[in-house]
Coordinates of C-alpha atoms and ligand atoms in Angstrom, one line a residue:
Chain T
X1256 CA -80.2 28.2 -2.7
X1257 CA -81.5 29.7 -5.3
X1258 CA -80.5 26.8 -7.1
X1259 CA -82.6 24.6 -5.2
X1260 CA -85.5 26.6 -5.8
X1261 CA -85.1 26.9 -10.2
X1262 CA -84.4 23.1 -9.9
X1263 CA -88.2 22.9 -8.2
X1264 CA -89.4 24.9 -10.4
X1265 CA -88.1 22.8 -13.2
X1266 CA -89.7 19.7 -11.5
X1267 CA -93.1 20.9 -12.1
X1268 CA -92.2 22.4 -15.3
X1269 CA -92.7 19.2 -17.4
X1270 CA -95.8 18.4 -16.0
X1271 CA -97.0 21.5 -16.2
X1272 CA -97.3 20.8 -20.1
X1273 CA -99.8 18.0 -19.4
X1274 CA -102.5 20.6 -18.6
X1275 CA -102.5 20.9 -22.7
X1276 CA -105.3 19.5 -24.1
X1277 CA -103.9 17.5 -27.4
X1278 CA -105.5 14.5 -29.2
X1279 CA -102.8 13.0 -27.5
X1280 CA -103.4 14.4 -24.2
X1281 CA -106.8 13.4 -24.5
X1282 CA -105.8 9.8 -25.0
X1283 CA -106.6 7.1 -22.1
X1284 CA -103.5 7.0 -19.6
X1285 CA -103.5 3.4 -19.6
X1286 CA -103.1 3.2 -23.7
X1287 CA -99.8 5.8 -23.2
X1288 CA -98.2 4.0 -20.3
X1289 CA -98.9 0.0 -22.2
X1290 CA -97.5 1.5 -25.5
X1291 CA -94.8 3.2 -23.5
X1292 CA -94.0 0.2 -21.4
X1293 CA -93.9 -1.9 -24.7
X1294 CA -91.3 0.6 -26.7
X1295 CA -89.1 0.8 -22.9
X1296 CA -89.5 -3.7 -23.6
X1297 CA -88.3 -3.4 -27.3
X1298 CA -85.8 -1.0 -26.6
X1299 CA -83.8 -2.8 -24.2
X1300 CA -84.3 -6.0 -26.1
X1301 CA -81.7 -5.2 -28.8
X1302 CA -78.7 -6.5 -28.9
X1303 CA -75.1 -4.5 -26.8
X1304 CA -73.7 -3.3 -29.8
X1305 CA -77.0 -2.5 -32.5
X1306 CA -77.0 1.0 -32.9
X1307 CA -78.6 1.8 -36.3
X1308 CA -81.2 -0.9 -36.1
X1309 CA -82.4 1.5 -32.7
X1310 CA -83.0 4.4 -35.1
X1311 CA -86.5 4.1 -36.2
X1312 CA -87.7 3.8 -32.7
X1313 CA -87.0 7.3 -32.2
X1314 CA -90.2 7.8 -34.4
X1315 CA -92.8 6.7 -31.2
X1316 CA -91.0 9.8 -28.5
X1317 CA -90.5 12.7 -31.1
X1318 CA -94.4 12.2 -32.7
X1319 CA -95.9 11.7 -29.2
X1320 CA -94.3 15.3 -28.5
X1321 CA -94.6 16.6 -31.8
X1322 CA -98.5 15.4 -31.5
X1323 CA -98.8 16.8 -27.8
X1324 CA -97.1 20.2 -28.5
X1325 CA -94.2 18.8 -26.0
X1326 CA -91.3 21.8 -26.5
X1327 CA -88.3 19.7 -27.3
X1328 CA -86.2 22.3 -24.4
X1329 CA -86.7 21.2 -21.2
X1330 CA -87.1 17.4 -22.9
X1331 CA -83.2 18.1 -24.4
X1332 CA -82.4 20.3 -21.2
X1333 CA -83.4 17.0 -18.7
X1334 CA -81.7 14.3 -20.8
X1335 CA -78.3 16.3 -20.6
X1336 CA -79.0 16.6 -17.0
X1337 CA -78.9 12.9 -16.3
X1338 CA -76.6 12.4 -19.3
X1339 CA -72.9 12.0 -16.6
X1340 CA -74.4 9.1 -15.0
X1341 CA -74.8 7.6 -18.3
X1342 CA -71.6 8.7 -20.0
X1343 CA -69.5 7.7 -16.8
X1344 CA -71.3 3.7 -17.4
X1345 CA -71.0 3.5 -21.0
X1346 CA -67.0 5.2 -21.2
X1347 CA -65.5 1.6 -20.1
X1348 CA -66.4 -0.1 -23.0
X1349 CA -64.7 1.9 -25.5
X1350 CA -61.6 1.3 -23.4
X1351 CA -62.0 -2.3 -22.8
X1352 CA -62.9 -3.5 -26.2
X1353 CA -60.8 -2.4 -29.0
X1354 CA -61.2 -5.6 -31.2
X1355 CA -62.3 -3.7 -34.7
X1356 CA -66.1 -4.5 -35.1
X1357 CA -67.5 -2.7 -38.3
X1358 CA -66.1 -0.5 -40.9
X1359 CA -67.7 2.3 -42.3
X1360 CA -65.4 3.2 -45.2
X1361 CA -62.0 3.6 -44.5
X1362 CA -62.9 4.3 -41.0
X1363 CA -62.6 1.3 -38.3
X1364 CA -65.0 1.0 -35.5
X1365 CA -64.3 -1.2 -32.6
X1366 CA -66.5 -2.9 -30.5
X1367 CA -66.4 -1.1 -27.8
X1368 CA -67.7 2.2 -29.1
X1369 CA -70.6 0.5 -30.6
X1370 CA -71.5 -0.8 -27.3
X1371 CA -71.0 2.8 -26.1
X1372 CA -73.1 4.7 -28.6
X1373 CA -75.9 1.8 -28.2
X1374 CA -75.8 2.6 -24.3
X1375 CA -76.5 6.5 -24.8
X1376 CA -79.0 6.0 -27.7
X1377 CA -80.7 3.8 -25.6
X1378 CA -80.3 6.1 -22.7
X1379 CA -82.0 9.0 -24.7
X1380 CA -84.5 6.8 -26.1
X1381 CA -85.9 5.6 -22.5
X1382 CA -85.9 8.1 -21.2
X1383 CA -87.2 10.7 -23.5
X1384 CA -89.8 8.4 -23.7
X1385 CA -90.8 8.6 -20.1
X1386 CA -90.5 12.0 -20.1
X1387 CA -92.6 12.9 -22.9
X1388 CA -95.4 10.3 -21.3
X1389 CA -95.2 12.2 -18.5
X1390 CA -95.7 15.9 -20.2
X1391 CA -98.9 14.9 -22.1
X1392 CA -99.9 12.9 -19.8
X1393 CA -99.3 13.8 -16.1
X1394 CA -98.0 12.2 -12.9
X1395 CA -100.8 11.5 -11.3
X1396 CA -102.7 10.6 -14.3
X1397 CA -99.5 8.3 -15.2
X1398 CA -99.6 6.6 -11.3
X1399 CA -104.0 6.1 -11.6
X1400 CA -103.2 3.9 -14.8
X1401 CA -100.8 2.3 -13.2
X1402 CA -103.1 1.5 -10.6
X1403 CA -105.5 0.1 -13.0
X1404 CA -103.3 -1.5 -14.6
X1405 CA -102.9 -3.7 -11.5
X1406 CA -100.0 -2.2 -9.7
X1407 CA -99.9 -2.3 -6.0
X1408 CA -101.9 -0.2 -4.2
X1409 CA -99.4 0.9 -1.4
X1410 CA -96.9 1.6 -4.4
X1411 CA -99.2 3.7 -6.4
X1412 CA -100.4 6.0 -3.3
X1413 CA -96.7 6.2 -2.6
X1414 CA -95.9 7.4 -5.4
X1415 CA -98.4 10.5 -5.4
X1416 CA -97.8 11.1 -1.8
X1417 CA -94.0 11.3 -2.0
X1418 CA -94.4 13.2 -5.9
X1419 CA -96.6 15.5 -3.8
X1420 CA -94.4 16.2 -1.1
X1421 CA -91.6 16.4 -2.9
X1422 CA -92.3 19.9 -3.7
X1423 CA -92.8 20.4 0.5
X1424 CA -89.7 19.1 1.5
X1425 CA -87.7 20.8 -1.3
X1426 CA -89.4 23.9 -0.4
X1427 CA -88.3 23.1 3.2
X1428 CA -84.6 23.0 2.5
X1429 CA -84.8 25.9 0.9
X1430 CA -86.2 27.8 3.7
X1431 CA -83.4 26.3 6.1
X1432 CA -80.7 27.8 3.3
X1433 CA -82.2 31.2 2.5
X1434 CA -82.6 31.6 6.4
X1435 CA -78.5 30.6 7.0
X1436 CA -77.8 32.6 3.8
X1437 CA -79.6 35.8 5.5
X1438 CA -77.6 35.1 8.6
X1439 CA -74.1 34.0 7.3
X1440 CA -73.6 36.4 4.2
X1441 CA -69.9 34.9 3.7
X1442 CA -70.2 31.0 3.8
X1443 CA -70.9 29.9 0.3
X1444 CA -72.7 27.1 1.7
X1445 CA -73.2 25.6 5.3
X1446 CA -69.5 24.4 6.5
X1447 CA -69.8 20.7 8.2
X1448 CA -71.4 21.2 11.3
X1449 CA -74.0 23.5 10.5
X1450 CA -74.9 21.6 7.5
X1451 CA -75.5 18.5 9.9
X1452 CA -77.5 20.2 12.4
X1453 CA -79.7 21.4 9.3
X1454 CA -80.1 17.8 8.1
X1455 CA -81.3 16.8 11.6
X1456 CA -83.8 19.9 11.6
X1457 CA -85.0 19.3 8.0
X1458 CA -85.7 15.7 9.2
X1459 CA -87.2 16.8 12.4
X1460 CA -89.7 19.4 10.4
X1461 CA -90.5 16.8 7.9
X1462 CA -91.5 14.1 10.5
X1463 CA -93.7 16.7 12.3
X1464 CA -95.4 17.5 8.6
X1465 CA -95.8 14.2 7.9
X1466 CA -97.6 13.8 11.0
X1467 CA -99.7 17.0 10.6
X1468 CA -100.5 15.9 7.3
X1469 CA -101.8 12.4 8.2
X1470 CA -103.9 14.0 10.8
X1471 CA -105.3 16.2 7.8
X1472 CA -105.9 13.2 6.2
X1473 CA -108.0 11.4 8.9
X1474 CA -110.3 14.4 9.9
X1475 CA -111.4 14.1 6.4
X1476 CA -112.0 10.5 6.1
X1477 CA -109.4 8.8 5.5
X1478 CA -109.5 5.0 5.7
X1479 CA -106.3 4.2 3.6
X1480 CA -107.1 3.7 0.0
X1481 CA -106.9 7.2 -2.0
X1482 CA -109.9 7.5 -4.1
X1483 CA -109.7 9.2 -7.4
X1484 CA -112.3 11.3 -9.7
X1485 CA -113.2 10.5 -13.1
X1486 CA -113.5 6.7 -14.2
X1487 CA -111.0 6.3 -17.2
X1488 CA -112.6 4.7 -20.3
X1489 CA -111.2 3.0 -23.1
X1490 CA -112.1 4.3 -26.3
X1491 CA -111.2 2.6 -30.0
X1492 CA -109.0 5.3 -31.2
X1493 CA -107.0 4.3 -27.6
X1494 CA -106.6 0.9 -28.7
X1495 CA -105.6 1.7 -32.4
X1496 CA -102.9 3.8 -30.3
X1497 CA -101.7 1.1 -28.3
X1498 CA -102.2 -1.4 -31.0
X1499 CA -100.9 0.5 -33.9
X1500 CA -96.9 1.5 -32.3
X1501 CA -96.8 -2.2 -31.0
X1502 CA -96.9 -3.7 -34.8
X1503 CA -94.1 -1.3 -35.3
X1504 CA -92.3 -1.8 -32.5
X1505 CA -92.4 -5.4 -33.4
X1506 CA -91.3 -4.7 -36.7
X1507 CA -88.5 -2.3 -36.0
X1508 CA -87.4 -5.2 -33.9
X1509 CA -87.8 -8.2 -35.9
X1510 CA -86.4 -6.2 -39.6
X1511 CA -83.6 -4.2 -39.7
X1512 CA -85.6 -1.1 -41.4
X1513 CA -82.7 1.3 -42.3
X1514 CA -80.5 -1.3 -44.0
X1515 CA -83.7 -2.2 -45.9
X1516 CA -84.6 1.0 -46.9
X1517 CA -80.8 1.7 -47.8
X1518 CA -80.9 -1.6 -49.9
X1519 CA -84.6 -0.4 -51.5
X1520 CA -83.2 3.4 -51.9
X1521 CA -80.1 1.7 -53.7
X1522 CA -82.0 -0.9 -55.8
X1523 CA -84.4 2.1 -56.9
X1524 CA -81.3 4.1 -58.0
X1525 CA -79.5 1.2 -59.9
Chain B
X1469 CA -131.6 19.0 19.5
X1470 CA -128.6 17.5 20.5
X1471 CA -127.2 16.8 16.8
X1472 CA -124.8 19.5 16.6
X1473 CA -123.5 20.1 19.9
X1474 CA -120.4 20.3 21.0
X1475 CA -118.8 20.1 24.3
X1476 CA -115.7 19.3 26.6
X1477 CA -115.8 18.1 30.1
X1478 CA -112.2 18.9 32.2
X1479 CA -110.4 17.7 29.2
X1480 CA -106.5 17.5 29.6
X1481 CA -104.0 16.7 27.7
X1482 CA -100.2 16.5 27.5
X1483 CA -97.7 15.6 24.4
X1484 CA -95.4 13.0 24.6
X1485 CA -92.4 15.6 25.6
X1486 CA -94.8 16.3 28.6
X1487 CA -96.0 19.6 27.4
X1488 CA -99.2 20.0 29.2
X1489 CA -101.0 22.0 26.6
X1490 CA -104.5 21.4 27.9
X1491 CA -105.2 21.4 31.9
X1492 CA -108.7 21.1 32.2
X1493 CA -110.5 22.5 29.8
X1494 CA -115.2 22.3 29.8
X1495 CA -117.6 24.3 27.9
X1496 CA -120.5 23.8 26.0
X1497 CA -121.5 25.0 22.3
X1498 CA -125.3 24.8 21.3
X1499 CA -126.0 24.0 17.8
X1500 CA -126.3 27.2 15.6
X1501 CA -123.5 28.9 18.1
X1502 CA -120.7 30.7 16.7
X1503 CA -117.7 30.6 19.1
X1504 CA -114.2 32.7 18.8
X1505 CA -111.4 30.4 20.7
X1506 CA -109.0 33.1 21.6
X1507 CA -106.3 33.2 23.4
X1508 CA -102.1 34.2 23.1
X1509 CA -99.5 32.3 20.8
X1510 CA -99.3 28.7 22.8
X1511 CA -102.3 29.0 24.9
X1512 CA -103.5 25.6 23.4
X1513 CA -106.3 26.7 20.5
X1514 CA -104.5 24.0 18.2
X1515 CA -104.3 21.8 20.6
X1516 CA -108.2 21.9 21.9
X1517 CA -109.4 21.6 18.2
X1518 CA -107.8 19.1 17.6
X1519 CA -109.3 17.2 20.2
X1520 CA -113.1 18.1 18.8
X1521 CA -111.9 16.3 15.5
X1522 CA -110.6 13.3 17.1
X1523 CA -107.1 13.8 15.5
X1524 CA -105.8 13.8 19.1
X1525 CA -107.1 11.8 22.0
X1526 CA -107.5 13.5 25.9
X1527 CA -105.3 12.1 29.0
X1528 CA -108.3 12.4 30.5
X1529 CA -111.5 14.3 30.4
X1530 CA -114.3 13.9 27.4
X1531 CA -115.4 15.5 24.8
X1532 CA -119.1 15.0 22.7
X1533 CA -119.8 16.2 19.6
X1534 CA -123.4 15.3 18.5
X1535 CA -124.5 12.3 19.7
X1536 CA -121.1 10.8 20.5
X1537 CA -118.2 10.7 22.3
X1538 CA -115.0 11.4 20.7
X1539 CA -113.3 7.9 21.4
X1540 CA -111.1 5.6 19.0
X1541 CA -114.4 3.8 17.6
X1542 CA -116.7 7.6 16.9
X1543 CA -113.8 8.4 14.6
X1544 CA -115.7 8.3 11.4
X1545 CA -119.3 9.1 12.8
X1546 CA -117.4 12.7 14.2
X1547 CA -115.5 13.0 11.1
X1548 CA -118.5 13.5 9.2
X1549 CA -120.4 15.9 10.9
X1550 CA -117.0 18.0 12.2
X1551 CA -115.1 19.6 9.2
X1552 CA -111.7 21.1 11.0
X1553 CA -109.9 23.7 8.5
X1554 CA -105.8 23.4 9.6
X1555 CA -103.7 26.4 10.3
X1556 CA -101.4 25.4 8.1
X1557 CA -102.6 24.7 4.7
X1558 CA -99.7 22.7 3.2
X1559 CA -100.8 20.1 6.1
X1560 CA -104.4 19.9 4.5
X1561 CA -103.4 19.9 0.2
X1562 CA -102.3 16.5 -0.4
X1563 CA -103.1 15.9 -3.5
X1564 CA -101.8 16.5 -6.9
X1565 CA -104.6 19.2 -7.4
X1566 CA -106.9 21.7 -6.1
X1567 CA -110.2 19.5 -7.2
X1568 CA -108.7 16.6 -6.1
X1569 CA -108.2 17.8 -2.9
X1570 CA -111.6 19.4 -2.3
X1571 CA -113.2 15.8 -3.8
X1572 CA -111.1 13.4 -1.2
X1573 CA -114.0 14.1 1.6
X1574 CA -116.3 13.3 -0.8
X1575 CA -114.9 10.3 -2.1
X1576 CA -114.4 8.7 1.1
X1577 CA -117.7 9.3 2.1
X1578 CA -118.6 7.4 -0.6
X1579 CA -120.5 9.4 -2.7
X1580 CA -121.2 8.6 -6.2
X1581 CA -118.9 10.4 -9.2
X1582 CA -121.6 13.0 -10.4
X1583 CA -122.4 13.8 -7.2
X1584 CA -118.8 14.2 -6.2
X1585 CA -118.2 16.8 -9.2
X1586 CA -121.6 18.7 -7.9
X1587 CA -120.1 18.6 -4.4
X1588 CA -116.8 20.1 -5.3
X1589 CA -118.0 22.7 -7.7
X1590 CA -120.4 23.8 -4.9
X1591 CA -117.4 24.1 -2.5
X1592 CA -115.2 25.9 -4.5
X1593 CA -118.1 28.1 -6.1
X1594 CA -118.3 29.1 -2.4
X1595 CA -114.8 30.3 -1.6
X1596 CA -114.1 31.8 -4.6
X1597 CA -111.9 29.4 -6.2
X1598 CA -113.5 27.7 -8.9
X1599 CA -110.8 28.8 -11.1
X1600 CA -108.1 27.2 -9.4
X1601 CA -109.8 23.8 -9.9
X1602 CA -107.4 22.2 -12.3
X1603 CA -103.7 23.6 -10.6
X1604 CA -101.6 21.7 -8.6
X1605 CA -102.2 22.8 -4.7
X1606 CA -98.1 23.7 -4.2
X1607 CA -98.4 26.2 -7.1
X1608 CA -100.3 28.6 -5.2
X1609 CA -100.2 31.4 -3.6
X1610 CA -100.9 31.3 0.5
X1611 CA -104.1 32.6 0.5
X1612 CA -105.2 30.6 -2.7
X1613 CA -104.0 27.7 -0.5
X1614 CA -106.6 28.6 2.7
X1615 CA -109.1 29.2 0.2
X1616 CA -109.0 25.8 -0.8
X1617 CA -108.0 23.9 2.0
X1618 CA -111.7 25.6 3.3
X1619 CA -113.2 24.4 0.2
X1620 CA -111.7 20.7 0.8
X1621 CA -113.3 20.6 4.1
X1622 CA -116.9 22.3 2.8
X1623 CA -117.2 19.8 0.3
X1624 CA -118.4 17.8 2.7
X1625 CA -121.0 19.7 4.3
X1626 CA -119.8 19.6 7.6
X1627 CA -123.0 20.2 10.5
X1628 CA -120.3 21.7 12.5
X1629 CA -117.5 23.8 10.5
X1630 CA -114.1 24.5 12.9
X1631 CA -111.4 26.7 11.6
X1632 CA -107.9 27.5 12.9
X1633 CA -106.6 30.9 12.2
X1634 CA -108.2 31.4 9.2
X1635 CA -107.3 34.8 9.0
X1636 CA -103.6 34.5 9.6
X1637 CA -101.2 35.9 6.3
X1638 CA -103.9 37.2 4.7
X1639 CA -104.3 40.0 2.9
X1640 CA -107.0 42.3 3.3
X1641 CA -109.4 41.2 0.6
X1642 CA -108.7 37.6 1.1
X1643 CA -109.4 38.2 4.9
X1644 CA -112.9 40.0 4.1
X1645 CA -113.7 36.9 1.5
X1646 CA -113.3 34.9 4.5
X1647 CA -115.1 36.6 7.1
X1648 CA -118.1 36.3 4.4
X1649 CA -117.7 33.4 4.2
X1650 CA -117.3 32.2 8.0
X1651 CA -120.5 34.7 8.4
X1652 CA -122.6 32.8 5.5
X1653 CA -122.2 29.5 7.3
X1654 CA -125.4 29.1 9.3
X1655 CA -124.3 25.8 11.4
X1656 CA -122.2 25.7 14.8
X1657 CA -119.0 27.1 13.7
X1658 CA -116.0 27.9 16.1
X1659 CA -113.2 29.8 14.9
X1660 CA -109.4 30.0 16.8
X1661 CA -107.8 33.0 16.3
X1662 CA -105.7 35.6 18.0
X1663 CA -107.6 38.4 15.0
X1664 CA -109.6 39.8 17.5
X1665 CA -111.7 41.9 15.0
X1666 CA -112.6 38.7 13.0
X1667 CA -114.0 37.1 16.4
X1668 CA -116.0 40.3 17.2
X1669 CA -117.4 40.2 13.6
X1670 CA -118.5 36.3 13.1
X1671 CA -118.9 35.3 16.6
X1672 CA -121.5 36.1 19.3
X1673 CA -119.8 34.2 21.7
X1674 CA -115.7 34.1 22.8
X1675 CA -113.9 31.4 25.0
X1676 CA -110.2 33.3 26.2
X1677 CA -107.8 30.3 26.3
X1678 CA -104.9 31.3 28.8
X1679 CA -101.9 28.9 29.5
X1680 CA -104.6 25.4 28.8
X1681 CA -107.6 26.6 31.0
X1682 CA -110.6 28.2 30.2
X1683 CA -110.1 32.2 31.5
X1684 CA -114.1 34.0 30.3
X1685 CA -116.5 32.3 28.4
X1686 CA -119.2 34.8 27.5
X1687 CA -120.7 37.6 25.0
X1688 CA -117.8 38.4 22.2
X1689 CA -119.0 42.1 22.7
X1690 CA -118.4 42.1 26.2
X1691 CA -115.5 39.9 26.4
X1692 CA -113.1 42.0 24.0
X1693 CA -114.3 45.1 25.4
X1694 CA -112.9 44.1 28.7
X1695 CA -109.1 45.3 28.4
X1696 CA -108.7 44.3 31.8
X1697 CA -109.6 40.9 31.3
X1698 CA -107.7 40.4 28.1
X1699 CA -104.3 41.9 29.4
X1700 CA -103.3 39.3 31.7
X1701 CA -103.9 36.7 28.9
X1702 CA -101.9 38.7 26.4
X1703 CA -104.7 39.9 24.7
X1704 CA -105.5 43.5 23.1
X1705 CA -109.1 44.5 22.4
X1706 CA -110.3 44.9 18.4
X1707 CA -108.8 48.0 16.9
X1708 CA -112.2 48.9 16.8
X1709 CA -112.7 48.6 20.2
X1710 CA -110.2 50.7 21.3
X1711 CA -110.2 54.3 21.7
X1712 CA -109.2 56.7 18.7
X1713 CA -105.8 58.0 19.1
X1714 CA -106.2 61.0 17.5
X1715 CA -109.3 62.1 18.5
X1716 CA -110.0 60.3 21.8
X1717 CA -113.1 59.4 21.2
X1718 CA -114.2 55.2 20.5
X1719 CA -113.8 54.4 17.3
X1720 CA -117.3 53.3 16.7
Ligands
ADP2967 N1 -96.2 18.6 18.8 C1 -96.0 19.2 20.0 N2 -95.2 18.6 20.9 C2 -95.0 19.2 22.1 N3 -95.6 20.3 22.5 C3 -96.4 20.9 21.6 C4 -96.7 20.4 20.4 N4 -97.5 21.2 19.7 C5 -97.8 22.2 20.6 N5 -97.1 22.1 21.7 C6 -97.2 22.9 22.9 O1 -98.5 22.9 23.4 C7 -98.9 24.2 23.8 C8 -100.1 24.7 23.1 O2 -99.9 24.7 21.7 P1 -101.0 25.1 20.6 O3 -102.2 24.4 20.9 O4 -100.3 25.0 19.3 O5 -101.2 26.7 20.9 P2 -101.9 27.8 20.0 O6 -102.6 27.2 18.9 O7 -102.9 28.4 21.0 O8 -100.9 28.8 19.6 C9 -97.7 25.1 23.5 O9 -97.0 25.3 24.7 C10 -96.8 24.4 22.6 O10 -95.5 24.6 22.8
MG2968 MG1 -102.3 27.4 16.9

């Protein structure tokens, strides 16, 4: 129970951080998301088993959180959280191929484990990326560009609605618990039966909200397309942004930058 | 003038489980009227304003509000002069912030952007709330919630301003904000509310709900001075109202 409630409170705790007001903060949603968007693109694009060629991309998530005062924490802290689901995809490979691939001195390294640290450095790369969008820039700031960016409506409003209500159906579970861990002092957690009967009831109150809440939504006008405040507006130093990390994205992808920096670093010292 | 009136003629209504919360239910509200709906837990106060903002339809009976009859096609001519606070706030904050929330009436009214901002500034200058403009509606506290859910439904200047328990898990200064407030709004207003006190203070007029019919309709000060009237329907008079314990005398 009281799980359920620090894991909500961890929910907002990321976007809490986009309240900051950063140059980067400041900068169109539209030019994050496209620039974002185009690093998730390059990103993916490598090849299985390229692991050091991925490195320099790391440069685009650390300075848009070192830039927007992101705290690296609860960045780390959520990466490690979805880190199993990762790990338990990427473990075959090590085990299924052993042909040697590389050696880095004396020390042999199959294919397999390159394929495996490429999956987790992509992993980390992705989605520290998306998180840190989302800190400096905010999930419903994030969902309007999408919007005007030429998503679907229906997906967009979806997405806010249900980001929304998240927060009220979590908070509704954890009533149900804290109200059987009042009454039941011993169980741990709700044995079988009760548990299912609370599913039913959690469903039950959430229809009835969502009913409410449409009602709410009428009386005050609603007609089915959710208007927001503020026009966004494009702005030069938006489209240097954008502009600017897509050359070296593009680069990063089309020159393999640490072996030429190693070959300059070597032919400097010969 | 007719504008702001507000009325219900043998309006009934059951939900679909066959609950029959409303069983003939008339009265009349003159513009500039300010009406306590009281009545026990259940007696149908939800349920009846619900049916002034269109958000549920009668079995059978009417009900007007201005010009109109609330029907399927009045909808959004009703919706704009009738702004309906919920009981519940969490039913009324959908979106991702405070000033978000208080701007949706606006917006879909169709108002332009500037005048949008001036709108929700105004509304949540009003309440008391302009500094929770920028946080996200589920962050805060309950009565920073009714504060703005009030502000969200001001923001549209509503002719005719209906609130459900407004006073309900409030604390004392939040309660007298409100009451302000409610007080400070000069159109037809008509407040549900089993808080007594609050009726005696904002209204002139009460309307004792009991079990879906209409029980008294008359002067709040007479109304809820009549313990024998409110005890059948479940009802105690105001505090106020009642005689000092420990002196014997009224308390006022
Ligand atoms: N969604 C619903 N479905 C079925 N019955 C309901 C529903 N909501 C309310 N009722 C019933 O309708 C009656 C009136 O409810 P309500 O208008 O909420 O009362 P009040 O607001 O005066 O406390 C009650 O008997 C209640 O049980
Ligand atoms: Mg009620």
């Amino acid at each position: 129970m009281a799980g359920l409630e620090s894991a909500l409170a961890h929910l907002g705790s990321i976007e809490a951080l986009a309240a900051r007001a950063t140059p980067v903060h400041r900068l169109d949603p539209r030019a994050k998301l496209l620039t974002t968007g185009a690093f998730l693109a390059t990103v993916v694009s490598f090849g299985p088993r390229q692991v050091i060629p991925l490195l320099p991309l790391a440069l685009y998530p650390v300075a848009l959180g070192a830039l927007g005062d992101v705290p690296a924490r609860p960045v780390l802290a959520r990466l490690a959280l979805a880190s199993p689901f990762v790990l338990l995809v990427a473990i075959w490979n090590p085990l299924l191929d052993r042909a040697p691939a590389l050696a880095i001195g004396g020390l042999v390294v199959s294919g397999g484990w390159l394929s495996f640290a490429s999956i987790l450095l992509r992993f980390c790369l992705t989605l520290g990326a998306a998180l840190v969008l989302v800190a400096v820039t905010g999930f419903d700031a994030t969902c309007a560009a999408l919007g005007r960016l030429g998503a679907p409506r229906i997906l967009v409003e979806q997405l806010l609605l249900l980001h929304r209500y998240l927060f009220v159906l979590v908070d509704e579970a954890a009533r149900l618990l804290r109200a059987h861990a009042l009454r039941a002092p011993e169980a741990r957690r709700p044995g079988l039966r009760v548990a299912g009967s609370m599913l039913g009831q959690l469903l039950l109150r959430t229809l009835a909200r969502a009913q409410r809440i449409h009602r709410a939504m009428l009386c005050r006008g609603f007609d089915g397309v959710l208007r927001r405040r503020g026009a966004l507006r494009l702005r030069a130093v938006d489209l240097a942004f954008t502009g600017g990390w897509c050359a070296f994205f593009a680069l990063a992808r089309a020159v393999d930058l640490p072996r030429l920096l190693g070959g300059l670093a070597l032919g400097a010292g010969r | 003038m007719s504008h702001h009136l507000v009325s219900a003629a043998d309006l009934r209504f059951a939900y679909p489980d066959g609950t029959e919360a409303l069983r003939g239910v008339s009265f009349v509200i003159h513009h500039g009227e300010s009406v306590g709906l009281v009545g026990a837990n259940g007696a149908g106060k939800s349920t009846l304003l619900l049916h002034l903002a269109g958000a549920l339809l009668p079995t059978s009976g009417q009900v007007r509000v201005g010009d109109w009859p609330v029907t399927a096609s009045t909808l959004p001519q009703i919706r704009r002069s009738l702004g309906l606070v919920f009981q519940d706030a969490d039913d009324q904050l959908f979106m991702p912030t405070v000033g978000d929330d208080v701007a949706f009436g606006p917006l879909n009214l169709g108002l332009p952007p500037a005048e949008v901002d001036r709108c929700v500034a105004a509304a949540l200058e009003r309440v008391g709330a302009a500094h929770l403009r920028d946080r996200p509606s589920h962050r805060l506290s309950g009565g920073e919630k009714r504060l703005a859910a009030i502000a969200a439904v001001l923001s549209s200047s509503p002719d005719i301003l209906v609130m459900d328990e407004p006073s309900a898990n409030l604390d004392p200064a939040a309660r007298r904000r409100i009451l302000s407030l409610l007080r400070s709004f000069e159109h037809t207003k008509i407040v549900a509310s089993h808080d007594l006190d609050l009726v005696l203070d904002v209204c002139a007029r009460t309307i004792v709900l009991h079990e879906g019919r209409v029980a008294a309709d008359g002067p709040s000060a007479e109304i809820l001075a009549d313990a024998r009237l409110l005890e059948p329907v479940r009802l105690e008079p105001p505090l106020r109202l009642q005689a000092c314990p420990r002196c014997g005398g009224a308390a006022r």
